[in-house]
mmCIF file of C-alpha atoms and ligand atoms in Angstrom:
data_model
loop_
_atom_site.group_PDB
_atom_site.id
_atom_site.type_symbol
_atom_site.label_atom_id
_atom_site.label_comp_id
_atom_site.label_asym_id
_atom_site.label_seq_id
_atom_site.Cartn_x
_atom_site.Cartn_y
_atom_site.Cartn_z
ATOM 1 C CA MET A 156 -190.203 -271.422 63.735
ATOM 2 C CA ARG A 157 -192.924 -272.905 61.575
ATOM 3 C CA ILE A 158 -193.741 -269.581 60.059
ATOM 4 C CA ALA A 159 -192.507 -269.243 56.542
ATOM 5 C CA ARG A 160 -192.489 -265.467 56.414
ATOM 6 C CA ARG A 161 -190.868 -263.528 59.189
ATOM 7 C CA SER A 162 -189.742 -260.062 59.741
ATOM 8 C CA CYS A 163 -187.536 -258.691 62.403
ATOM 9 C CA CYS A 164 -186.809 -255.231 61.210
ATOM 10 C CA PHE A 165 -189.774 -253.026 61.983
ATOM 11 C CA ALA A 166 -189.262 -250.316 64.514
ATOM 12 C CA LEU A 167 -191.871 -251.003 67.122
ATOM 13 C CA ALA A 168 -192.494 -247.482 68.260
ATOM 14 C CA LEU A 169 -193.000 -245.858 64.881
ATOM 15 C CA SER A 170 -196.427 -247.030 63.891
ATOM 16 C CA ALA A 171 -197.728 -248.732 66.991
ATOM 17 C CA TRP A 172 -200.263 -246.791 68.925
ATOM 18 C CA LEU A 173 -200.987 -247.397 72.516
ATOM 19 C CA VAL A 174 -204.315 -248.958 73.252
ATOM 20 C CA PRO A 175 -205.633 -247.673 76.544
ATOM 21 C CA PRO A 176 -205.223 -250.171 79.354
ATOM 22 C CA LEU A 177 -208.396 -252.083 80.094
ATOM 23 C CA ALA A 178 -209.444 -249.900 82.980
ATOM 24 C CA MET A 179 -208.235 -246.571 81.632
ATOM 25 C CA ALA A 180 -209.207 -244.412 78.694
ATOM 26 C CA GLN A 181 -206.982 -241.365 78.713
ATOM 27 C CA ALA A 182 -204.848 -242.369 75.712
ATOM 28 C CA ALA A 183 -207.683 -243.030 73.258
ATOM 29 C CA PRO A 184 -207.484 -241.631 69.713
ATOM 30 C CA PRO A 185 -209.950 -238.819 68.875
ATOM 31 C CA SER A 186 -213.489 -240.178 69.100
ATOM 32 C CA GLY A 187 -215.449 -240.689 65.908
ATOM 33 C CA THR A 188 -212.375 -241.647 63.844
ATOM 34 C CA PRO A 189 -211.863 -245.119 62.343
ATOM 35 C CA ALA A 190 -208.797 -245.526 64.578
ATOM 36 C CA ALA A 191 -210.907 -244.799 67.647
ATOM 37 C CA ALA A 192 -213.525 -247.305 66.541
ATOM 38 C CA GLN A 193 -210.872 -249.936 66.018
ATOM 39 C CA ALA A 194 -209.254 -249.177 69.369
ATOM 40 C CA GLU A 195 -212.660 -249.541 70.993
ATOM 41 C CA ASP A 196 -213.272 -252.832 69.248
ATOM 42 C CA PHE A 197 -209.806 -254.138 70.182
ATOM 43 C CA ARG A 198 -210.385 -253.210 73.828
ATOM 44 C CA ALA A 199 -213.707 -255.033 73.816
ATOM 45 C CA TRP A 200 -211.995 -258.067 72.311
ATOM 46 C CA LEU A 201 -209.238 -257.868 74.949
ATOM 47 C CA ALA A 202 -211.815 -257.809 77.735
ATOM 48 C CA ARG A 203 -213.441 -260.962 76.344
ATOM 49 C CA PHE A 204 -210.055 -262.611 75.909
ATOM 50 C CA ALA A 205 -209.127 -261.706 79.502
ATOM 51 C CA ASP A 206 -212.256 -263.534 80.722
ATOM 52 C CA GLU A 207 -211.238 -266.556 78.702
ATOM 53 C CA ALA A 208 -207.682 -266.372 80.074
ATOM 54 C CA ARG A 209 -208.991 -266.153 83.660
ATOM 55 C CA ALA A 210 -211.171 -269.191 83.032
ATOM 56 C CA SER A 211 -208.082 -271.115 81.929
ATOM 57 C CA GLY A 212 -206.203 -270.219 85.112
ATOM 58 C CA ILE A 213 -204.401 -266.960 84.299
ATOM 59 C CA SER A 214 -204.337 -264.751 87.403
ATOM 60 C CA GLN A 215 -205.383 -261.103 87.609
ATOM 61 C CA ALA A 216 -201.783 -260.215 88.471
ATOM 62 C CA THR A 217 -200.587 -261.810 85.232
ATOM 63 C CA LEU A 218 -203.309 -260.049 83.232
ATOM 64 C CA ASP A 219 -202.265 -256.737 84.793
ATOM 65 C CA ALA A 220 -198.638 -257.404 83.833
ATOM 66 C CA THR A 221 -199.470 -258.414 80.257
ATOM 67 C CA LEU A 222 -202.792 -257.536 78.617
ATOM 68 C CA ALA A 223 -203.193 -254.262 80.506
ATOM 69 C CA ARG A 224 -200.172 -252.934 78.582
ATOM 70 C CA VAL A 225 -200.851 -254.510 75.230
ATOM 71 C CA ARG A 226 -200.513 -252.603 71.928
ATOM 72 C CA TRP A 227 -202.280 -253.276 68.664
ATOM 73 C CA LEU A 228 -199.616 -253.391 65.939
ATOM 74 C CA PRO A 229 -200.877 -252.554 62.436
ATOM 75 C CA GLN A 230 -197.591 -253.637 60.827
ATOM 76 C CA VAL A 231 -198.131 -257.156 62.164
ATOM 77 C CA ILE A 232 -201.411 -257.357 60.257
ATOM 78 C CA GLU A 233 -199.689 -255.983 57.147
ATOM 79 C CA GLN A 234 -197.102 -258.767 57.397
ATOM 80 C CA ASP A 235 -199.763 -261.379 58.047
ATOM 81 C CA ARG A 236 -201.731 -260.382 54.957
ATOM 82 C CA ALA A 237 -198.748 -259.822 52.661
ATOM 83 C CA GLN A 238 -198.635 -262.250 49.747
ATOM 84 C CA PRO A 239 -195.414 -261.467 47.932
ATOM 85 C CA GLU A 240 -195.868 -261.582 44.149
ATOM 86 C CA PHE A 241 -192.285 -262.636 43.499
ATOM 87 C CA VAL A 242 -191.648 -266.192 44.683
ATOM 88 C CA ARG A 243 -187.927 -266.678 45.204
ATOM 89 C CA PRO A 244 -186.576 -269.761 43.404
ATOM 90 C CA ILE A 245 -184.868 -272.178 45.779
ATOM 91 C CA TRP A 246 -181.385 -271.297 44.482
ATOM 92 C CA LEU A 247 -181.778 -267.659 45.429
ATOM 93 C CA TYR A 248 -183.152 -268.633 48.836
ATOM 94 C CA LEU A 249 -180.191 -270.969 49.436
ATOM 95 C CA ASP A 250 -177.699 -268.333 48.228
ATOM 96 C CA GLY A 251 -178.767 -266.251 51.217
ATOM 97 C CA ALA A 252 -179.534 -268.960 53.775
ATOM 98 C CA VAL A 253 -176.357 -270.973 53.141
ATOM 99 C CA SER A 254 -173.878 -268.241 52.217
ATOM 100 C CA THR A 255 -170.133 -268.715 52.653
ATOM 101 C CA GLN A 256 -170.232 -266.052 55.329
ATOM 102 C CA ARG A 257 -172.880 -267.968 57.254
ATOM 103 C CA ILE A 258 -170.915 -271.239 56.971
ATOM 104 C CA LEU A 259 -167.772 -269.569 58.334
ATOM 105 C CA ALA A 260 -169.686 -267.776 61.097
ATOM 106 C CA GLY A 261 -171.307 -271.097 62.028
ATOM 107 C CA ARG A 262 -167.932 -272.786 62.430
ATOM 108 C CA ALA A 263 -166.762 -269.898 64.598
ATOM 109 C CA GLN A 264 -169.890 -269.974 66.782
ATOM 110 C CA ARG A 265 -169.640 -273.696 67.234
ATOM 111 C CA GLN A 266 -166.039 -273.371 68.379
ATOM 112 C CA LEU A 267 -166.822 -270.431 70.624
ATOM 113 C CA HIS A 268 -169.599 -272.378 72.395
ATOM 114 C CA ALA A 269 -167.997 -275.834 72.167
ATOM 115 C CA GLY A 270 -168.850 -276.628 75.797
ATOM 116 C CA ALA A 271 -172.567 -276.008 75.279
ATOM 117 C CA PHE A 272 -172.647 -277.965 72.013
ATOM 118 C CA ASP A 273 -170.699 -280.927 73.413
ATOM 119 C CA ALA A 274 -172.940 -281.143 76.478
ATOM 120 C CA SER A 275 -176.164 -281.024 74.493
ATOM 121 C CA GLY A 276 -174.817 -283.397 71.840
ATOM 122 C CA LYS A 277 -174.199 -285.964 74.585
ATOM 123 C CA ARG A 278 -177.537 -285.376 76.247
ATOM 124 C CA TYR A 279 -179.839 -285.164 73.203
ATOM 125 C CA GLY A 280 -177.953 -286.949 70.423
ATOM 126 C CA VAL A 281 -178.396 -284.125 67.911
ATOM 127 C CA PRO A 282 -175.239 -283.039 66.040
ATOM 128 C CA ALA A 283 -173.798 -279.649 66.952
ATOM 129 C CA SER A 284 -173.770 -278.680 63.287
ATOM 130 C CA ILE A 285 -177.543 -279.148 62.969
ATOM 131 C CA ILE A 286 -178.236 -276.934 66.001
ATOM 132 C CA THR A 287 -175.737 -274.376 64.740
ATOM 133 C CA ALA A 288 -177.389 -274.389 61.320
ATOM 134 C CA ILE A 289 -180.881 -273.840 62.756
ATOM 135 C CA TRP A 290 -179.475 -270.990 64.824
ATOM 136 C CA GLY A 291 -177.885 -269.542 61.670
ATOM 137 C CA VAL A 292 -180.979 -269.786 59.482
ATOM 138 C CA GLU A 293 -183.417 -268.630 62.192
ATOM 139 C CA SER A 294 -181.554 -265.564 63.412
ATOM 140 C CA SER A 295 -178.039 -265.354 61.891
ATOM 141 C CA TYR A 296 -176.686 -266.690 65.193
ATOM 142 C CA GLY A 297 -178.731 -264.387 67.346
ATOM 143 C CA THR A 298 -178.114 -261.156 65.474
ATOM 144 C CA HIS A 299 -181.674 -260.835 64.062
ATOM 145 C CA PHE A 300 -184.358 -262.512 66.098
ATOM 146 C CA GLY A 301 -186.934 -259.784 65.909
ATOM 147 C CA SER A 302 -187.762 -256.766 68.029
ATOM 148 C CA PHE A 303 -191.477 -257.232 68.575
ATOM 149 C CA ARG A 304 -193.024 -257.649 71.981
ATOM 150 C CA VAL A 305 -194.495 -261.065 71.339
ATOM 151 C CA ILE A 306 -197.548 -260.464 73.510
ATOM 152 C CA ASP A 307 -198.425 -257.391 71.409
ATOM 153 C CA ALA A 308 -197.863 -259.294 68.155
ATOM 154 C CA LEU A 309 -199.916 -262.311 69.204
ATOM 155 C CA ALA A 310 -202.743 -260.207 70.647
ATOM 156 C CA THR A 311 -202.895 -258.371 67.317
ATOM 157 C CA LEU A 312 -202.984 -261.641 65.376
ATOM 158 C CA ALA A 313 -205.530 -263.202 67.736
ATOM 159 C CA TYR A 314 -207.788 -260.165 67.279
ATOM 160 C CA ASP A 315 -207.426 -259.650 63.549
ATOM 161 C CA GLY A 316 -205.072 -262.186 61.939
ATOM 162 C CA ARG A 317 -205.690 -264.909 59.390
ATOM 163 C CA ARG A 318 -205.242 -267.676 62.000
ATOM 164 C CA ARG A 319 -206.935 -266.291 65.069
ATOM 165 C CA ASP A 320 -207.470 -269.549 66.963
ATOM 166 C CA TRP A 321 -203.824 -270.433 66.562
ATOM 167 C CA ALA A 322 -202.720 -266.980 67.730
ATOM 168 C CA ARG A 323 -205.095 -267.102 70.721
ATOM 169 C CA GLY A 324 -203.504 -270.380 71.832
ATOM 170 C CA GLU A 325 -199.998 -268.913 71.501
ATOM 171 C CA LEU A 326 -201.051 -265.760 73.360
ATOM 172 C CA LEU A 327 -202.350 -267.879 76.249
ATOM 173 C CA ALA A 328 -199.033 -269.771 76.235
ATOM 174 C CA ALA A 329 -197.154 -266.452 76.410
ATOM 175 C CA LEU A 330 -199.257 -265.400 79.434
ATOM 176 C CA GLN A 331 -198.467 -268.766 81.002
ATOM 177 C CA ILE A 332 -194.726 -268.096 80.600
ATOM 178 C CA VAL A 333 -195.135 -264.804 82.493
ATOM 179 C CA GLN A 334 -197.379 -266.375 85.132
ATOM 180 C CA GLN A 335 -194.852 -269.130 85.814
ATOM 181 C CA GLY A 336 -192.260 -266.457 86.534
ATOM 182 C CA GLU A 337 -190.035 -267.658 83.703
ATOM 183 C CA MET A 338 -189.594 -264.291 82.018
ATOM 184 C CA PRO A 339 -191.301 -260.899 82.421
ATOM 185 C CA ALA A 340 -193.691 -259.839 79.648
ATOM 186 C CA GLY A 341 -191.288 -257.192 78.315
ATOM 187 C CA SER A 342 -188.561 -259.798 77.792
ATOM 188 C CA LEU A 343 -190.639 -261.939 75.443
ATOM 189 C CA ILE A 344 -189.127 -260.515 72.257
ATOM 190 C CA GLY A 345 -189.347 -262.038 68.797
ATOM 191 C CA SER A 346 -190.777 -261.907 65.294
ATOM 192 C CA TRP A 347 -194.025 -260.333 64.130
ATOM 193 C CA ALA A 348 -195.471 -263.860 64.122
ATOM 194 C CA GLY A 349 -194.617 -264.580 67.741
ATOM 195 C CA ALA A 350 -191.456 -266.672 67.303
ATOM 196 C CA MET A 351 -189.084 -265.885 70.157
ATOM 197 C CA GLY A 352 -185.364 -265.689 70.778
ATOM 198 C CA HIS A 353 -182.309 -267.048 68.992
ATOM 199 C CA THR A 354 -183.970 -270.111 67.475
ATOM 200 C CA GLN A 355 -187.463 -268.658 67.204
ATOM 201 C CA PHE A 356 -189.531 -270.745 69.593
ATOM 202 C CA LEU A 357 -193.247 -270.095 69.666
ATOM 203 C CA PRO A 358 -194.567 -269.680 73.234
ATOM 204 C CA SER A 359 -196.218 -273.138 73.243
ATOM 205 C CA VAL A 360 -192.941 -274.673 72.062
ATOM 206 C CA TYR A 361 -191.042 -272.777 74.756
ATOM 207 C CA LEU A 362 -193.380 -274.137 77.446
ATOM 208 C CA LYS A 363 -192.888 -277.715 76.246
ATOM 209 C CA TYR A 364 -189.278 -277.857 75.130
ATOM 210 C CA ALA A 365 -187.159 -274.976 76.461
ATOM 211 C CA VAL A 366 -184.381 -276.056 78.830
ATOM 212 C CA ASP A 367 -182.287 -274.296 81.477
ATOM 213 C CA ALA A 368 -178.858 -275.625 80.592
ATOM 214 C CA ASP A 369 -176.640 -273.048 82.306
ATOM 215 C CA GLY A 370 -178.233 -273.702 85.683
ATOM 216 C CA ASP A 371 -179.338 -270.157 86.550
ATOM 217 C CA GLY A 372 -182.937 -271.299 87.052
ATOM 218 C CA LYS A 373 -184.287 -269.543 83.939
ATOM 219 C CA ARG A 374 -185.026 -270.965 80.518
ATOM 220 C CA ASP A 375 -183.539 -268.026 78.687
ATOM 221 C CA ILE A 376 -183.567 -268.395 74.897
ATOM 222 C CA TRP A 377 -182.839 -264.677 74.460
ATOM 223 C CA ASN A 378 -179.588 -264.298 76.405
ATOM 224 C CA SER A 379 -178.076 -267.710 77.166
ATOM 225 C CA VAL A 380 -176.432 -269.656 74.335
ATOM 226 C CA PRO A 381 -176.302 -272.874 76.423
ATOM 227 C CA ASP A 382 -180.082 -272.573 76.961
ATOM 228 C CA VAL A 383 -180.652 -271.886 73.241
ATOM 229 C CA VAL A 384 -178.550 -274.865 72.165
ATOM 230 C CA ALA A 385 -180.076 -277.313 74.658
ATOM 231 C CA SER A 386 -183.645 -276.119 74.023
ATOM 232 C CA THR A 387 -183.289 -276.542 70.270
ATOM 233 C CA ALA A 388 -181.631 -279.957 70.654
ATOM 234 C CA ASN A 389 -184.378 -281.017 73.076
ATOM 235 C CA PHE A 390 -187.080 -280.049 70.577
ATOM 236 C CA LEU A 391 -185.415 -282.077 67.797
ATOM 237 C CA ALA A 392 -184.778 -285.077 70.077
ATOM 238 C CA LYS A 393 -188.401 -285.108 71.292
ATOM 239 C CA SER A 394 -189.538 -284.742 67.667
ATOM 240 C CA GLY A 395 -187.856 -288.027 66.819
ATOM 241 C CA TRP A 396 -184.296 -287.191 65.726
ATOM 242 C CA ARG A 397 -182.304 -290.387 65.114
ATOM 243 C CA PRO A 398 -178.671 -289.937 66.224
ATOM 244 C CA ASP A 399 -177.496 -292.763 63.966
ATOM 245 C CA GLU A 400 -178.895 -291.322 60.716
ATOM 246 C CA PRO A 401 -177.824 -288.397 58.528
ATOM 247 C CA TRP A 402 -180.410 -285.918 57.174
ATOM 248 C CA GLY A 403 -179.955 -287.537 53.765
ATOM 249 C CA ALA A 404 -177.615 -287.127 50.809
ATOM 250 C CA GLU A 405 -177.441 -285.748 47.301
ATOM 251 C CA VAL A 406 -178.103 -288.501 44.767
ATOM 252 C CA ARG A 407 -178.004 -289.223 41.049
ATOM 253 C CA LEU A 408 -181.193 -290.616 39.530
ATOM 254 C CA PRO A 409 -181.235 -293.290 36.825
ATOM 255 C CA ALA A 410 -182.360 -292.476 33.274
ATOM 256 C CA ASN A 411 -186.141 -292.642 32.821
ATOM 257 C CA PHE A 412 -186.759 -292.116 36.526
ATOM 258 C CA ASP A 413 -190.433 -291.484 37.239
ATOM 259 C CA TYR A 414 -190.515 -287.979 38.715
ATOM 260 C CA ALA A 415 -194.007 -288.547 40.057
ATOM 261 C CA ARG A 416 -192.154 -290.430 42.785
ATOM 262 C CA THR A 417 -190.299 -287.315 43.979
ATOM 263 C CA GLU A 418 -192.740 -286.481 46.767
ATOM 264 C CA LEU A 419 -192.374 -286.896 50.533
ATOM 265 C CA THR A 420 -195.372 -289.228 50.451
ATOM 266 C CA THR A 421 -193.339 -291.839 48.514
ATOM 267 C CA ARG A 422 -191.231 -293.611 51.117
ATOM 268 C CA GLN A 423 -189.035 -296.666 50.985
ATOM 269 C CA SER A 424 -185.668 -297.822 52.307
ATOM 270 C CA SER A 425 -182.368 -296.650 50.837
ATOM 271 C CA GLY A 426 -181.856 -300.253 49.719
ATOM 272 C CA ASP A 427 -185.044 -300.185 47.662
ATOM 273 C CA TRP A 428 -184.022 -296.872 46.068
ATOM 274 C CA ALA A 429 -180.586 -298.319 45.291
ATOM 275 C CA ALA A 430 -182.267 -301.315 43.658
ATOM 276 C CA GLU A 431 -183.978 -298.852 41.291
ATOM 277 C CA GLY A 432 -180.607 -297.448 40.285
ATOM 278 C CA VAL A 433 -180.423 -294.409 42.610
ATOM 279 C CA ARG A 434 -176.792 -293.714 43.515
ATOM 280 C CA GLY A 435 -174.869 -291.355 45.765
ATOM 281 C CA ILE A 436 -173.721 -288.290 43.836
ATOM 282 C CA ASP A 437 -170.080 -289.340 44.039
ATOM 283 C CA GLY A 438 -170.831 -293.008 43.407
ATOM 284 C CA ALA A 439 -170.802 -293.722 47.133
ATOM 285 C CA PRO A 440 -173.414 -296.063 48.609
ATOM 286 C CA LEU A 441 -176.609 -294.423 49.849
ATOM 287 C CA PRO A 442 -176.768 -293.790 53.611
ATOM 288 C CA ALA A 443 -178.868 -296.457 55.332
ATOM 289 C CA MET A 444 -182.310 -294.975 56.029
ATOM 290 C CA GLN A 445 -185.802 -296.392 56.430
ATOM 291 C CA GLY A 446 -188.729 -294.499 54.948
ATOM 292 C CA ALA A 447 -186.595 -292.315 52.692
ATOM 293 C CA SER A 448 -187.964 -290.030 49.972
ATOM 294 C CA ILE A 449 -186.454 -288.357 46.931
ATOM 295 C CA LEU A 450 -186.889 -284.631 46.348
ATOM 296 C CA THR A 451 -186.005 -282.633 43.243
ATOM 297 C CA PRO A 452 -186.684 -279.075 44.431
ATOM 298 C CA ALA A 453 -186.105 -277.550 40.973
ATOM 299 C CA GLY A 454 -187.360 -280.431 38.881
ATOM 300 C CA ALA A 455 -185.478 -282.793 36.594
ATOM 301 C CA ARG A 456 -182.884 -280.175 35.612
ATOM 302 C CA GLY A 457 -181.641 -279.562 39.182
ATOM 303 C CA PRO A 458 -180.177 -281.499 42.101
ATOM 304 C CA ALA A 459 -181.877 -284.565 43.605
ATOM 305 C CA VAL A 460 -181.653 -285.441 47.295
ATOM 306 C CA LEU A 461 -182.583 -288.552 49.247
ATOM 307 C CA VAL A 462 -184.046 -287.477 52.596
ATOM 308 C CA GLY A 463 -184.928 -289.533 55.648
ATOM 309 C CA ASN A 464 -186.450 -289.315 59.098
ATOM 310 C CA ASN A 465 -184.224 -286.482 60.299
ATOM 311 C CA PHE A 466 -185.185 -284.260 57.359
ATOM 312 C CA ARG A 467 -188.822 -284.790 58.393
ATOM 313 C CA VAL A 468 -187.871 -283.755 61.944
ATOM 314 C CA LEU A 469 -186.449 -280.505 60.518
ATOM 315 C CA LEU A 470 -189.834 -279.989 58.836
ATOM 316 C CA ARG A 471 -191.413 -280.063 62.300
ATOM 317 C CA TYR A 472 -189.299 -277.027 63.078
ATOM 318 C CA ASN A 473 -190.520 -275.226 59.983
ATOM 319 C CA SER A 474 -192.666 -277.044 57.462
ATOM 320 C CA SER A 475 -190.913 -275.918 54.293
ATOM 321 C CA ASN A 476 -188.756 -278.267 52.214
ATOM 322 C CA ASN A 477 -186.558 -275.333 51.245
ATOM 323 C CA TYR A 478 -186.019 -274.465 54.917
ATOM 324 C CA ALA A 479 -185.133 -278.034 55.885
ATOM 325 C CA LEU A 480 -182.732 -278.337 52.956
ATOM 326 C CA ALA A 481 -181.066 -275.048 53.925
ATOM 327 C CA VAL A 482 -180.501 -276.295 57.477
ATOM 328 C CA ALA A 483 -179.204 -279.655 56.225
ATOM 329 C CA LEU A 484 -176.795 -278.128 53.700
ATOM 330 C CA LEU A 485 -175.577 -275.459 56.110
ATOM 331 C CA ALA A 486 -174.907 -278.127 58.768
ATOM 332 C CA GLN A 487 -173.087 -280.339 56.277
ATOM 333 C CA GLN A 488 -170.789 -277.482 55.278
ATOM 334 C CA ILE A 489 -170.231 -276.279 58.849
ATOM 335 C CA ASP A 490 -168.962 -279.846 59.361
ATOM 336 C CA GLY A 491 -166.517 -279.346 56.487
ATOM 337 C CA GLY A 492 -168.559 -281.423 54.044
ATOM 338 C CA PRO A 493 -169.548 -280.506 50.501
ATOM 339 C CA GLY A 494 -172.475 -278.457 49.298
ATOM 340 C CA LEU A 495 -174.551 -279.730 46.396
ATOM 341 C CA VAL A 496 -172.512 -280.971 43.445
ATOM 342 C CA THR A 497 -175.254 -280.599 40.830
ATOM 343 C CA ALA A 498 -175.841 -277.032 39.708
ATOM 344 C CA TRP A 499 -179.240 -275.377 40.086
ATOM 345 C CA PRO A 500 -180.980 -274.602 36.755
ATOM 346 C CA ARG A 501 -180.594 -270.856 37.272
ATOM 347 C CA GLN A 502 -181.508 -270.200 33.656
ATOM 348 C CA LEU A 503 -185.098 -271.378 34.242
ATOM 349 C CA LYS A 504 -187.636 -268.590 34.405
ATOM 350 C CA THR A 505 -189.872 -269.318 37.365
ATOM 351 C CA LEU A 506 -193.385 -268.045 37.950
ATOM 352 C CA THR A 507 -194.762 -265.236 40.058
ATOM 353 C CA ARG A 508 -197.799 -265.884 42.227
ATOM 354 C CA THR A 509 -200.152 -264.425 39.604
ATOM 355 C CA GLU A 510 -198.531 -266.498 36.851
ATOM 356 C CA THR A 511 -198.804 -269.650 38.954
ATOM 357 C CA GLN A 512 -202.492 -268.931 39.380
ATOM 358 C CA ALA A 513 -202.871 -268.437 35.621
ATOM 359 C CA LEU A 514 -201.127 -271.778 35.086
ATOM 360 C CA GLN A 515 -203.440 -273.491 37.575
ATOM 361 C CA LEU A 516 -206.546 -272.030 35.939
ATOM 362 C CA ALA A 517 -205.353 -273.022 32.449
ATOM 363 C CA LEU A 518 -204.484 -276.560 33.543
ATOM 364 C CA ASN A 519 -207.817 -276.957 35.333
ATOM 365 C CA ALA A 520 -209.638 -275.734 32.218
ATOM 366 C CA ARG A 521 -207.866 -278.364 30.123
ATOM 367 C CA GLY A 522 -208.688 -281.166 32.539
ATOM 368 C CA PHE A 523 -205.275 -281.381 34.243
ATOM 369 C CA ASP A 524 -206.581 -280.861 37.747
ATOM 370 C CA THR A 525 -204.395 -278.757 40.069
ATOM 371 C CA GLY A 526 -206.933 -278.239 42.855
ATOM 372 C CA GLU A 527 -207.655 -274.763 44.194
ATOM 373 C CA PRO A 528 -206.001 -272.085 41.982
ATOM 374 C CA ASP A 529 -204.282 -270.281 44.878
ATOM 375 C CA GLY A 530 -201.026 -269.225 43.219
ATOM 376 C CA VAL A 531 -199.054 -271.592 45.449
ATOM 377 C CA VAL A 532 -197.277 -274.682 44.108
ATOM 378 C CA GLY A 533 -198.075 -277.778 46.180
ATOM 379 C CA PRO A 534 -198.493 -281.507 45.508
ATOM 380 C CA ALA A 535 -201.800 -281.033 43.602
ATOM 381 C CA THR A 536 -200.286 -278.416 41.283
ATOM 382 C CA ARG A 537 -197.236 -280.590 40.661
ATOM 383 C CA ALA A 538 -199.514 -283.550 39.861
ATOM 384 C CA GLY A 539 -201.476 -281.487 37.305
ATOM 385 C CA VAL A 540 -198.256 -280.141 35.769
ATOM 386 C CA ARG A 541 -196.898 -283.700 35.480
ATOM 387 C CA ARG A 542 -199.976 -284.899 33.607
ATOM 388 C CA PHE A 543 -199.694 -281.944 31.238
ATOM 389 C CA GLN A 544 -195.978 -282.618 30.704
ATOM 390 C CA GLN A 545 -196.740 -286.283 29.995
ATOM 391 C CA SER A 546 -199.314 -285.263 27.396
ATOM 392 C CA LEU A 547 -196.547 -283.302 25.640
ATOM 393 C CA GLY A 548 -193.990 -286.085 25.962
ATOM 394 C CA LEU A 549 -191.817 -283.950 28.292
ATOM 395 C CA PRO A 550 -190.011 -285.197 31.429
ATOM 396 C CA ALA A 551 -192.864 -285.114 33.965
ATOM 397 C CA ASP A 552 -191.092 -283.449 36.888
ATOM 398 C CA GLY A 553 -194.025 -281.247 37.938
ATOM 399 C CA TYR A 554 -191.860 -278.130 38.032
ATOM 400 C CA PRO A 555 -193.718 -275.143 36.577
ATOM 401 C CA THR A 556 -191.777 -272.681 34.430
ATOM 402 C CA GLN A 557 -192.484 -269.762 32.096
ATOM 403 C CA ASP A 558 -191.986 -272.049 29.094
ATOM 404 C CA LEU A 559 -194.691 -274.349 30.337
ATOM 405 C CA LEU A 560 -197.058 -271.461 30.993
ATOM 406 C CA GLN A 561 -196.497 -270.119 27.469
ATOM 407 C CA ARG A 562 -197.554 -273.468 26.024
ATOM 408 C CA LEU A 563 -200.851 -273.182 27.895
ATOM 409 C CA LEU A 564 -201.772 -269.637 26.987
ATOM 410 C CA PRO A 565 -203.800 -268.994 23.823
HETATM 411 CA CA1 CA B 681 -180.630 -270.581 82.018
#
């Protein structure tokens, strides 16, 4: 959860090399090689981290059961540093995340585990379809939740990753899970980024929100579907899920709608949106929501959705609008509801990371500020694109395309 890029498919044993346990040195790589130097440096880091862990209450027995066996995983660092050049347009992402196969499998899983879903629905007030959809998007219902030893992955990231402080905190949380006797170190299995089990809980999230729902005394998000369902529902409930509200709805926008208002920061009630001429896609009234926002994930030529509090709760699970929309649409269709009515503008040629950076640089040079030219489209880039579109008399939806980039290049 909360990590946009995940991988579950690397064979652990192939490229991992064993770092000698803290007190032993017999497995070291040949001395004088870069690998040996790195192993030495990692061991020194581990020793310092162990001191820090002890100071925060981790026992020597826990350290022996965890850090003494830790491996440095080069493929985790490769994943952490990877910046894919091709940025998948939302329609291709949704084709995979909300496939017909996944909708049908979700209905089957929900039926198969009806007891667990009914119990947690009653207790936490989160619809079964939402939990099922998270389970589907996170791990294809438990079939791909990663094969990394999470302690190895987090130790690697805490030593050498891009967000070391974050990884150090999650590593300490993982040691805490072992120390509390919840699960042995070897059972903490998950993604390269430390997300564990069927619905990809980070260790700190596990400590706070995981639930033993099947009554065996363990909070087991790797092997117990009732525990997975209840833990995920508990996280959403504690994050502010409102049982009486939907995630949102697809809408139709009035002519001359100001697309600068399609940002999560613009919030008002469904009634206020309706007063501006926003309608349900099928002419139905808008669902009653406070603090609702309109999103047009592919600009003016694609679908528009009105999203409320519960969509924002999904963003706490993973802070990507595309992710939250995938969960919402998968849940809606698991429930037998429709997908989006409006077609995606699949004909639009979207930008690679390098092209986005070129667009940002060109806009900045012309005085349409997009902030840091990082190759990633965020609110600042959209704002700069909108001002450029306005200057051309185009619909200012802030959605960058190849056509727009061509207009900027000499
Ligand atoms: Ca259990």
